[in-house]
N, C-alpha and C. Protein backbone atom coordinates (compact mmCIF):
# COMPACT_ATOMS: atom_id res chain seq x y z
N MET A 1 -12.34 13.72 -4.52
CA MET A 1 -11.09 13.04 -4.35
C MET A 1 -10.48 12.18 -5.04
N PRO A 2 -9.17 12.25 -5.62
CA PRO A 2 -8.66 11.42 -6.57
C PRO A 2 -8.58 10.06 -6.20
N ARG A 3 -8.83 8.90 -6.84
CA ARG A 3 -8.39 7.63 -6.57
C ARG A 3 -7.08 7.18 -6.67
N PHE A 4 -6.36 6.79 -5.71
CA PHE A 4 -5.10 6.51 -5.65
C PHE A 4 -4.69 5.05 -6.26
N PRO A 5 -3.66 4.70 -6.63
CA PRO A 5 -3.45 3.32 -7.13
C PRO A 5 -3.55 2.19 -6.19
N ILE A 6 -3.60 2.55 -5.00
CA ILE A 6 -3.50 1.55 -3.86
C ILE A 6 -4.31 2.05 -2.49
N SER A 7 -4.94 1.20 -1.93
CA SER A 7 -5.83 1.67 -0.74
C SER A 7 -5.13 1.37 0.33
N GLU A 8 -5.52 1.77 1.53
CA GLU A 8 -5.13 1.91 2.89
C GLU A 8 -5.02 0.34 3.03
N SER A 9 -6.16 -0.31 2.80
CA SER A 9 -6.41 -1.71 3.16
C SER A 9 -5.53 -2.67 2.34
N GLU A 10 -5.31 -2.26 1.22
CA GLU A 10 -4.17 -2.99 0.29
C GLU A 10 -2.82 -2.92 0.88
N CYS A 11 -2.36 -1.60 1.28
CA CYS A 11 -1.05 -1.49 1.90
C CYS A 11 -0.96 -2.28 3.25
N ASN A 12 -2.09 -2.30 4.05
CA ASN A 12 -1.98 -3.07 5.11
C ASN A 12 -1.70 -4.56 5.04
N LYS A 13 -2.44 -4.87 3.87
CA LYS A 13 -2.24 -6.51 3.58
C LYS A 13 -0.98 -6.82 3.23
N ILE A 14 -0.33 -6.02 2.58
CA ILE A 14 1.00 -6.15 1.97
C ILE A 14 2.03 -6.24 3.17
N ILE A 15 1.82 -5.11 4.10
CA ILE A 15 2.55 -5.21 5.17
C ILE A 15 2.33 -6.25 6.03
N ALA A 16 1.29 -6.94 6.33
CA ALA A 16 0.80 -8.29 7.06
C ALA A 16 1.45 -9.26 6.31
N LEU A 17 1.56 -9.73 5.28
CA LEU A 17 2.06 -10.64 4.46
C LEU A 17 3.41 -10.98 4.87
N PRO A 18 3.96 -12.12 4.83
CA PRO A 18 5.41 -12.64 4.95
C PRO A 18 6.36 -12.02 3.76
N LYS A 19 7.26 -11.61 4.10
CA LYS A 19 8.32 -11.11 3.05
C LYS A 19 9.74 -11.46 3.23
N ARG A 20 10.57 -11.36 2.27
CA ARG A 20 11.90 -11.60 2.72
C ARG A 20 12.82 -10.60 1.73
N ILE A 21 13.98 -10.39 2.33
CA ILE A 21 15.03 -9.57 2.03
C ILE A 21 16.33 -10.58 1.70
N ARG A 22 16.63 -10.90 0.72
CA ARG A 22 18.03 -11.67 0.59
C ARG A 22 19.14 -10.97 0.26
N GLU A 23 19.16 -9.82 -0.08
CA GLU A 23 20.56 -9.19 -0.36
C GLU A 23 21.04 -8.30 0.90
N ASN A 24 22.39 -8.09 0.60
CA ASN A 24 23.07 -7.53 1.45
C ASN A 24 22.70 -6.08 1.88
N ILE A 25 22.83 -5.49 2.97
CA ILE A 25 23.02 -4.01 2.99
C ILE A 25 24.30 -3.64 2.74
N SER A 26 24.31 -2.80 1.80
CA SER A 26 25.57 -2.04 1.20
C SER A 26 25.17 -0.68 0.91
N TRP A 27 25.97 0.32 1.13
CA TRP A 27 25.78 1.70 1.28
C TRP A 27 26.44 2.38 -0.07
N VAL A 28 25.74 3.38 -0.50
CA VAL A 28 26.16 4.25 -1.68
C VAL A 28 25.89 5.56 -1.16
N LYS A 29 27.12 6.34 -1.67
CA LYS A 29 26.70 7.92 -1.42
C LYS A 29 25.85 8.40 -2.29
N LYS A 30 25.05 9.38 -1.40
CA LYS A 30 24.04 10.13 -2.28
C LYS A 30 24.85 11.59 -3.01
N ASP A 31 24.24 12.22 -3.84
CA ASP A 31 24.73 13.40 -4.34
C ASP A 31 25.18 14.35 -3.40
N ASN A 32 24.10 14.22 -2.24
CA ASN A 32 24.37 15.17 -1.17
C ASN A 32 25.24 14.36 -0.30
N LYS A 33 26.53 14.59 -0.15
CA LYS A 33 27.63 13.82 0.48
C LYS A 33 27.34 13.84 1.96
N SER A 34 26.22 14.26 2.37
CA SER A 34 25.99 13.98 4.06
C SER A 34 25.31 12.67 4.04
N TRP A 35 24.90 11.98 2.98
CA TRP A 35 23.81 10.91 3.09
C TRP A 35 24.26 9.88 2.32
N VAL A 36 24.00 8.68 2.78
CA VAL A 36 24.32 7.33 2.22
C VAL A 36 22.77 7.00 1.98
N THR A 37 22.60 5.78 1.13
CA THR A 37 21.60 5.04 0.70
C THR A 37 21.65 3.84 0.36
N CYS A 38 20.86 2.90 0.60
CA CYS A 38 20.70 1.39 0.35
C CYS A 38 19.54 1.13 -0.18
N LYS A 39 19.53 0.25 -1.31
CA LYS A 39 18.27 -0.07 -1.74
C LYS A 39 18.27 -1.44 -2.03
N VAL A 40 17.24 -2.40 -1.42
CA VAL A 40 17.16 -3.88 -1.75
C VAL A 40 15.60 -4.14 -2.12
N PRO A 41 15.67 -5.22 -2.74
CA PRO A 41 14.19 -5.84 -3.18
C PRO A 41 13.64 -6.54 -2.17
N VAL A 42 12.30 -6.54 -1.99
CA VAL A 42 11.65 -7.14 -1.05
C VAL A 42 10.86 -8.38 -1.62
N GLU A 43 10.95 -9.55 -1.53
CA GLU A 43 10.20 -10.56 -1.96
C GLU A 43 8.99 -11.01 -1.27
N GLY A 44 7.92 -11.36 -1.91
CA GLY A 44 6.74 -11.83 -1.12
C GLY A 44 5.56 -12.30 -2.11
N ASP A 45 4.26 -12.79 -1.77
CA ASP A 45 3.37 -12.95 -2.65
C ASP A 45 2.41 -11.72 -2.60
N PHE A 46 2.79 -10.77 -3.22
CA PHE A 46 1.80 -9.62 -3.81
C PHE A 46 2.00 -9.19 -4.94
N LYS A 47 1.31 -8.41 -5.46
CA LYS A 47 1.32 -7.77 -6.78
C LYS A 47 2.32 -6.45 -6.83
N GLY A 48 3.05 -6.40 -7.83
CA GLY A 48 3.91 -5.05 -7.74
C GLY A 48 5.42 -5.37 -7.23
N GLN A 49 6.31 -4.24 -7.34
CA GLN A 49 7.58 -4.40 -6.72
C GLN A 49 7.71 -3.65 -5.71
N LEU A 50 8.41 -4.33 -4.68
CA LEU A 50 8.50 -3.63 -3.35
C LEU A 50 10.07 -3.47 -3.20
N GLU A 51 10.53 -2.44 -2.83
CA GLU A 51 11.74 -2.37 -2.21
C GLU A 51 11.91 -1.61 -0.95
N LEU A 52 12.97 -1.91 -0.09
CA LEU A 52 13.48 -1.16 0.93
C LEU A 52 14.40 -0.11 0.72
N ILE A 53 14.09 1.25 0.96
CA ILE A 53 15.17 2.16 0.71
C ILE A 53 15.58 2.59 2.08
N MET A 54 16.90 2.75 2.46
CA MET A 54 17.31 3.35 3.55
C MET A 54 18.23 4.46 3.41
N THR A 55 18.18 5.48 4.29
CA THR A 55 19.05 6.57 4.05
C THR A 55 19.59 6.79 5.55
N VAL A 56 20.94 7.10 5.53
CA VAL A 56 21.43 7.55 6.67
C VAL A 56 22.14 8.97 6.68
N ASN A 57 22.22 9.77 7.37
CA ASN A 57 22.95 11.04 7.43
C ASN A 57 24.41 10.77 8.25
N VAL A 58 25.37 10.73 7.53
CA VAL A 58 26.87 10.24 8.01
C VAL A 58 27.38 11.36 8.97
N GLU A 59 26.83 12.59 8.82
CA GLU A 59 27.33 13.68 9.80
C GLU A 59 26.57 13.69 10.96
N GLU A 60 25.36 13.15 11.02
CA GLU A 60 24.47 12.73 12.00
C GLU A 60 23.86 11.57 12.01
N PRO A 61 24.59 10.46 12.48
CA PRO A 61 24.08 8.93 12.32
C PRO A 61 22.76 8.56 12.93
N SER A 62 22.37 9.66 13.84
CA SER A 62 21.17 9.14 14.28
C SER A 62 19.95 9.76 13.77
N LYS A 63 20.39 10.16 12.55
CA LYS A 63 19.00 10.47 11.70
C LYS A 63 19.19 9.65 10.46
N PHE A 64 18.14 8.94 10.26
CA PHE A 64 18.01 7.71 9.25
C PHE A 64 16.38 7.56 9.07
N SER A 65 16.33 6.82 7.81
CA SER A 65 14.66 6.44 7.58
C SER A 65 14.83 5.29 6.72
N PHE A 66 13.78 4.56 6.90
CA PHE A 66 13.25 3.32 6.15
C PHE A 66 12.20 3.62 5.46
N THR A 67 12.03 3.21 4.24
CA THR A 67 10.90 3.36 3.27
C THR A 67 10.62 2.11 2.55
N LEU A 68 9.26 1.56 2.58
CA LEU A 68 8.95 0.54 1.63
C LEU A 68 8.25 1.19 0.61
N LEU A 69 8.95 1.06 -0.56
CA LEU A 69 8.35 1.74 -1.87
C LEU A 69 7.49 0.81 -2.77
N LEU A 70 6.52 0.86 -3.09
CA LEU A 70 5.97 0.13 -4.10
C LEU A 70 5.85 0.77 -5.46
N ASN A 71 6.36 -0.36 -6.25
CA ASN A 71 6.37 0.26 -7.87
C ASN A 71 7.12 1.40 -8.11
N GLY A 72 8.19 1.62 -7.41
CA GLY A 72 9.02 2.70 -7.73
C GLY A 72 8.26 4.24 -7.19
N ALA A 73 7.19 4.15 -6.76
CA ALA A 73 6.53 5.51 -6.69
C ALA A 73 5.66 5.75 -5.36
N HIS A 74 5.28 4.62 -4.57
CA HIS A 74 4.40 4.82 -3.45
C HIS A 74 4.97 4.20 -2.18
N ARG A 75 5.23 5.23 -1.31
CA ARG A 75 5.67 5.03 -0.05
C ARG A 75 4.66 4.37 0.97
N ILE A 76 4.60 2.94 0.98
CA ILE A 76 3.47 2.73 1.56
C ILE A 76 3.70 2.45 3.32
N TYR A 77 4.75 2.41 3.53
CA TYR A 77 5.39 2.55 4.93
C TYR A 77 6.47 3.24 5.01
N GLY A 78 6.99 3.94 6.14
CA GLY A 78 8.10 4.53 6.59
C GLY A 78 8.53 4.81 7.90
N LEU A 79 9.71 4.73 8.29
CA LEU A 79 10.03 5.13 9.44
C LEU A 79 11.24 6.38 9.50
N ASP A 80 10.85 7.29 10.13
CA ASP A 80 11.90 8.24 10.20
C ASP A 80 12.58 8.37 11.72
N VAL A 81 13.80 8.47 11.83
CA VAL A 81 14.41 8.35 13.33
C VAL A 81 15.14 9.82 13.00
N GLY A 82 14.88 10.61 14.19
CA GLY A 82 15.28 12.25 13.99
C GLY A 82 15.08 12.97 12.90
N GLY A 83 13.75 12.61 12.33
CA GLY A 83 13.28 13.62 11.35
C GLY A 83 12.58 14.68 11.72
N SER A 84 12.41 15.53 10.88
CA SER A 84 11.33 16.96 10.97
C SER A 84 10.55 16.98 10.13
N HIS A 85 9.17 17.33 10.43
CA HIS A 85 8.33 17.66 9.44
C HIS A 85 7.03 17.76 10.24
N SER A 86 5.79 18.12 9.46
CA SER A 86 4.49 17.96 10.10
C SER A 86 3.52 17.42 9.42
N ASN A 87 2.46 17.02 9.78
CA ASN A 87 1.22 16.61 9.17
C ASN A 87 0.70 17.61 8.55
N LYS A 88 0.68 17.61 7.26
CA LYS A 88 -0.22 18.67 6.52
C LYS A 88 -1.86 18.36 5.93
N CYS A 89 -2.26 17.29 6.15
CA CYS A 89 -3.47 16.99 5.69
C CYS A 89 -4.22 16.09 6.75
N SER A 90 -3.69 16.26 8.05
CA SER A 90 -4.47 15.63 8.81
C SER A 90 -4.41 16.38 10.01
N ASP A 91 -3.49 15.90 11.17
CA ASP A 91 -3.89 16.68 12.26
C ASP A 91 -2.85 17.81 12.76
N GLN A 92 -2.02 18.16 11.80
CA GLN A 92 -1.18 19.20 12.04
C GLN A 92 0.08 18.90 12.94
N GLN A 93 0.37 17.75 13.53
CA GLN A 93 1.29 17.14 14.36
C GLN A 93 2.40 17.72 13.87
N LYS A 94 3.49 18.05 14.73
CA LYS A 94 4.96 18.21 14.24
C LYS A 94 5.96 17.40 14.97
N TRP A 95 7.15 17.05 14.08
CA TRP A 95 8.14 16.53 14.90
C TRP A 95 9.37 17.29 14.43
N HIS A 96 10.27 17.58 15.66
CA HIS A 96 11.44 18.24 15.43
C HIS A 96 12.76 17.28 15.70
N GLY A 97 13.27 16.64 14.81
CA GLY A 97 14.31 15.66 15.46
C GLY A 97 13.94 14.64 16.09
N GLU A 98 12.75 14.12 15.67
CA GLU A 98 12.33 12.93 16.42
C GLU A 98 11.69 11.97 15.63
N THR A 99 11.53 10.69 16.17
CA THR A 99 11.16 9.41 15.62
C THR A 99 9.57 9.36 15.27
N HIS A 100 9.37 9.20 13.95
CA HIS A 100 7.68 8.94 13.48
C HIS A 100 7.67 8.19 12.49
N LYS A 101 6.41 7.49 12.36
CA LYS A 101 6.04 6.70 11.27
C LYS A 101 5.16 7.21 10.25
N HIS A 102 5.21 6.66 8.78
CA HIS A 102 4.51 6.86 7.78
C HIS A 102 3.64 5.88 7.33
N PRO A 103 2.49 5.63 7.79
CA PRO A 103 1.65 4.48 7.03
C PRO A 103 1.18 5.13 5.90
N TRP A 104 0.45 4.48 4.88
CA TRP A 104 -0.14 4.88 3.93
C TRP A 104 -1.65 4.97 4.43
N THR A 105 -2.27 6.11 4.18
CA THR A 105 -3.67 6.22 4.50
C THR A 105 -4.50 6.78 3.41
N ASP A 106 -5.61 6.32 3.37
CA ASP A 106 -6.60 6.76 2.29
C ASP A 106 -6.63 8.30 2.16
N VAL A 107 -6.61 9.02 3.60
CA VAL A 107 -6.84 10.41 3.71
C VAL A 107 -5.80 11.09 3.32
N CYS A 108 -4.50 10.58 3.66
CA CYS A 108 -3.13 11.48 3.28
C CYS A 108 -2.27 10.24 2.88
N PRO A 109 -2.32 10.00 1.68
CA PRO A 109 -1.51 8.72 1.27
C PRO A 109 0.36 9.25 1.72
N SER A 110 1.01 8.29 2.28
CA SER A 110 2.32 8.72 2.57
C SER A 110 2.90 9.74 3.30
N GLY A 111 1.91 10.81 3.62
CA GLY A 111 2.06 11.92 4.34
C GLY A 111 1.80 11.99 5.72
N HIS A 112 0.75 11.31 6.25
CA HIS A 112 0.38 11.34 7.75
C HIS A 112 1.43 10.45 8.38
N ALA A 113 1.68 11.11 9.58
CA ALA A 113 2.80 10.56 10.49
C ALA A 113 2.24 10.29 11.99
N TYR A 114 2.73 9.43 12.79
CA TYR A 114 2.56 9.42 14.19
C TYR A 114 3.83 8.72 14.81
N THR A 115 3.91 9.19 16.01
CA THR A 115 4.75 8.79 17.10
C THR A 115 4.77 7.38 17.47
N PRO A 116 5.68 6.60 17.15
CA PRO A 116 5.51 5.19 17.63
C PRO A 116 6.04 4.99 18.97
N THR A 117 5.67 3.93 19.74
CA THR A 117 6.08 3.63 20.98
C THR A 117 6.87 2.29 21.01
N GLU A 118 6.81 1.48 20.14
CA GLU A 118 7.59 0.27 19.92
C GLU A 118 8.99 0.29 19.44
N ILE A 119 9.52 1.20 18.99
CA ILE A 119 10.70 1.48 18.36
C ILE A 119 11.79 1.71 19.47
N THR A 120 12.45 0.78 19.92
CA THR A 120 13.10 0.95 21.23
C THR A 120 14.81 0.76 21.11
N GLY A 121 15.07 0.22 19.57
CA GLY A 121 16.51 0.12 19.51
C GLY A 121 17.21 1.46 19.27
N THR A 122 18.63 1.26 19.62
CA THR A 122 19.42 2.48 19.89
C THR A 122 20.42 2.37 18.80
N THR A 123 20.66 1.42 18.09
CA THR A 123 21.46 1.50 16.83
C THR A 123 20.72 1.36 15.62
N LEU A 124 21.40 1.72 14.61
CA LEU A 124 20.90 1.70 13.18
C LEU A 124 20.18 0.30 12.92
N GLN A 125 21.07 -0.57 13.24
CA GLN A 125 20.97 -2.38 12.93
C GLN A 125 19.91 -2.77 13.84
N GLU A 126 19.77 -2.51 15.31
CA GLU A 126 18.61 -2.42 16.00
C GLU A 126 17.30 -2.09 15.47
N VAL A 127 17.36 -0.86 15.14
CA VAL A 127 16.06 -0.08 14.68
C VAL A 127 15.61 -0.90 13.21
N PHE A 128 16.69 -1.35 12.40
CA PHE A 128 16.39 -2.14 11.11
C PHE A 128 15.75 -3.19 11.56
N MET A 129 15.99 -4.03 12.37
CA MET A 129 15.70 -5.38 12.70
C MET A 129 14.32 -5.19 13.15
N GLN A 130 13.93 -4.17 14.25
CA GLN A 130 12.59 -3.93 14.62
C GLN A 130 11.54 -3.51 13.39
N PHE A 131 12.21 -2.89 12.43
CA PHE A 131 11.39 -2.57 11.36
C PHE A 131 10.99 -3.72 10.54
N CYS A 132 12.09 -4.56 10.16
CA CYS A 132 11.73 -5.67 9.51
C CYS A 132 10.52 -6.46 10.27
N ASN A 133 10.77 -6.91 11.50
CA ASN A 133 9.82 -7.47 12.38
C ASN A 133 8.56 -6.99 12.18
N GLU A 134 8.28 -5.58 12.30
CA GLU A 134 7.11 -4.99 12.29
C GLU A 134 6.62 -5.04 10.85
N CYS A 135 7.22 -5.23 9.64
CA CYS A 135 6.60 -5.33 8.67
C CYS A 135 6.72 -6.72 8.10
N ASN A 136 6.99 -7.79 8.87
CA ASN A 136 6.94 -9.34 8.76
C ASN A 136 7.88 -9.45 7.27
N MET A 137 9.01 -8.76 7.44
CA MET A 137 10.15 -8.98 6.49
C MET A 137 11.25 -9.92 7.41
N ASP A 138 11.66 -11.08 6.68
CA ASP A 138 12.73 -12.03 7.05
C ASP A 138 13.94 -11.37 6.32
N PHE A 139 14.79 -10.98 7.23
CA PHE A 139 16.06 -10.33 6.55
C PHE A 139 17.12 -11.49 6.60
N ARG A 140 17.56 -12.00 5.29
CA ARG A 140 18.47 -13.17 5.11
C ARG A 140 19.79 -12.73 4.45
N GLY A 141 20.14 -11.30 4.74
CA GLY A 141 21.47 -10.91 4.11
C GLY A 141 22.39 -10.35 5.21
N HIS A 142 23.28 -9.64 4.80
CA HIS A 142 24.50 -9.24 5.84
C HIS A 142 24.54 -7.63 5.92
N PHE A 143 24.27 -7.30 7.27
CA PHE A 143 24.07 -5.92 7.55
C PHE A 143 25.44 -5.37 7.54
N SER A 144 25.66 -4.35 6.69
CA SER A 144 27.02 -3.68 6.74
C SER A 144 26.58 -2.13 7.41
N PRO A 145 27.27 -1.71 8.60
CA PRO A 145 27.15 -0.67 9.23
C PRO A 145 27.23 0.62 8.12
N ALA A 146 26.56 1.64 8.21
CA ALA A 146 26.68 2.69 7.28
C ALA A 146 28.20 3.48 7.59
N PRO A 147 28.70 4.07 6.43
CA PRO A 147 30.06 4.29 6.80
C PRO A 147 29.77 6.08 7.39
N THR A 148 31.14 6.13 8.23
CA THR A 148 31.11 7.39 8.78
C THR A 148 31.76 8.53 7.88
N GLN A 149 31.48 9.70 8.28
CA GLN A 149 32.01 10.88 7.48
C GLN A 149 33.55 10.68 7.22
N PRO A 150 34.46 10.34 8.24
CA PRO A 150 35.75 10.26 7.95
C PRO A 150 36.06 9.13 6.91
N GLN A 151 35.38 8.05 6.97
CA GLN A 151 35.46 7.23 6.04
C GLN A 151 35.27 7.38 4.50
N LEU A 152 34.08 8.34 4.32
CA LEU A 152 33.66 8.83 3.16
C LEU A 152 34.66 9.73 2.61
N LEU A 153 35.49 10.40 3.33
CA LEU A 153 36.53 11.33 2.85
C LEU A 153 37.88 10.69 2.62
N GLY A 154 38.06 9.48 3.10
CA GLY A 154 39.17 8.64 3.01
C GLY A 154 40.15 9.03 4.20
N ILE A 155 39.78 9.40 5.31
CA ILE A 155 40.53 9.69 6.40
C ILE A 155 40.96 8.61 7.17
């Protein structure tokens, strides 16, 4: 089995450390105009560069995801709301338009997922704040709601 540049225990330590997001949440259209994204740096006492990347489907705003990306390459933790996929290298569990989390594991780096029970928010901002709290991130910026499809079209 190949050695990955970071281990599950190292990822867990990064998640457990206090972190800060100082930048505002502002959205940019992706090439696929159904989606908008936001990328903000995450500060903390750890090695490497950590970013929070958020994506929202503007046609179906109940579909969105949050990803903690280390060094521009390794998703060490993620949350998909309304997402669909299956675990390919672990238990073959499947999600169809359902909420699931992606922790980094040594067995299935960034690919294993499970269904969380603690995500209770009903809006993008509520779920964002729950994700920040879970990942020990102090959000100090301004949260702008994701644009809707008519806003993107200038209607």
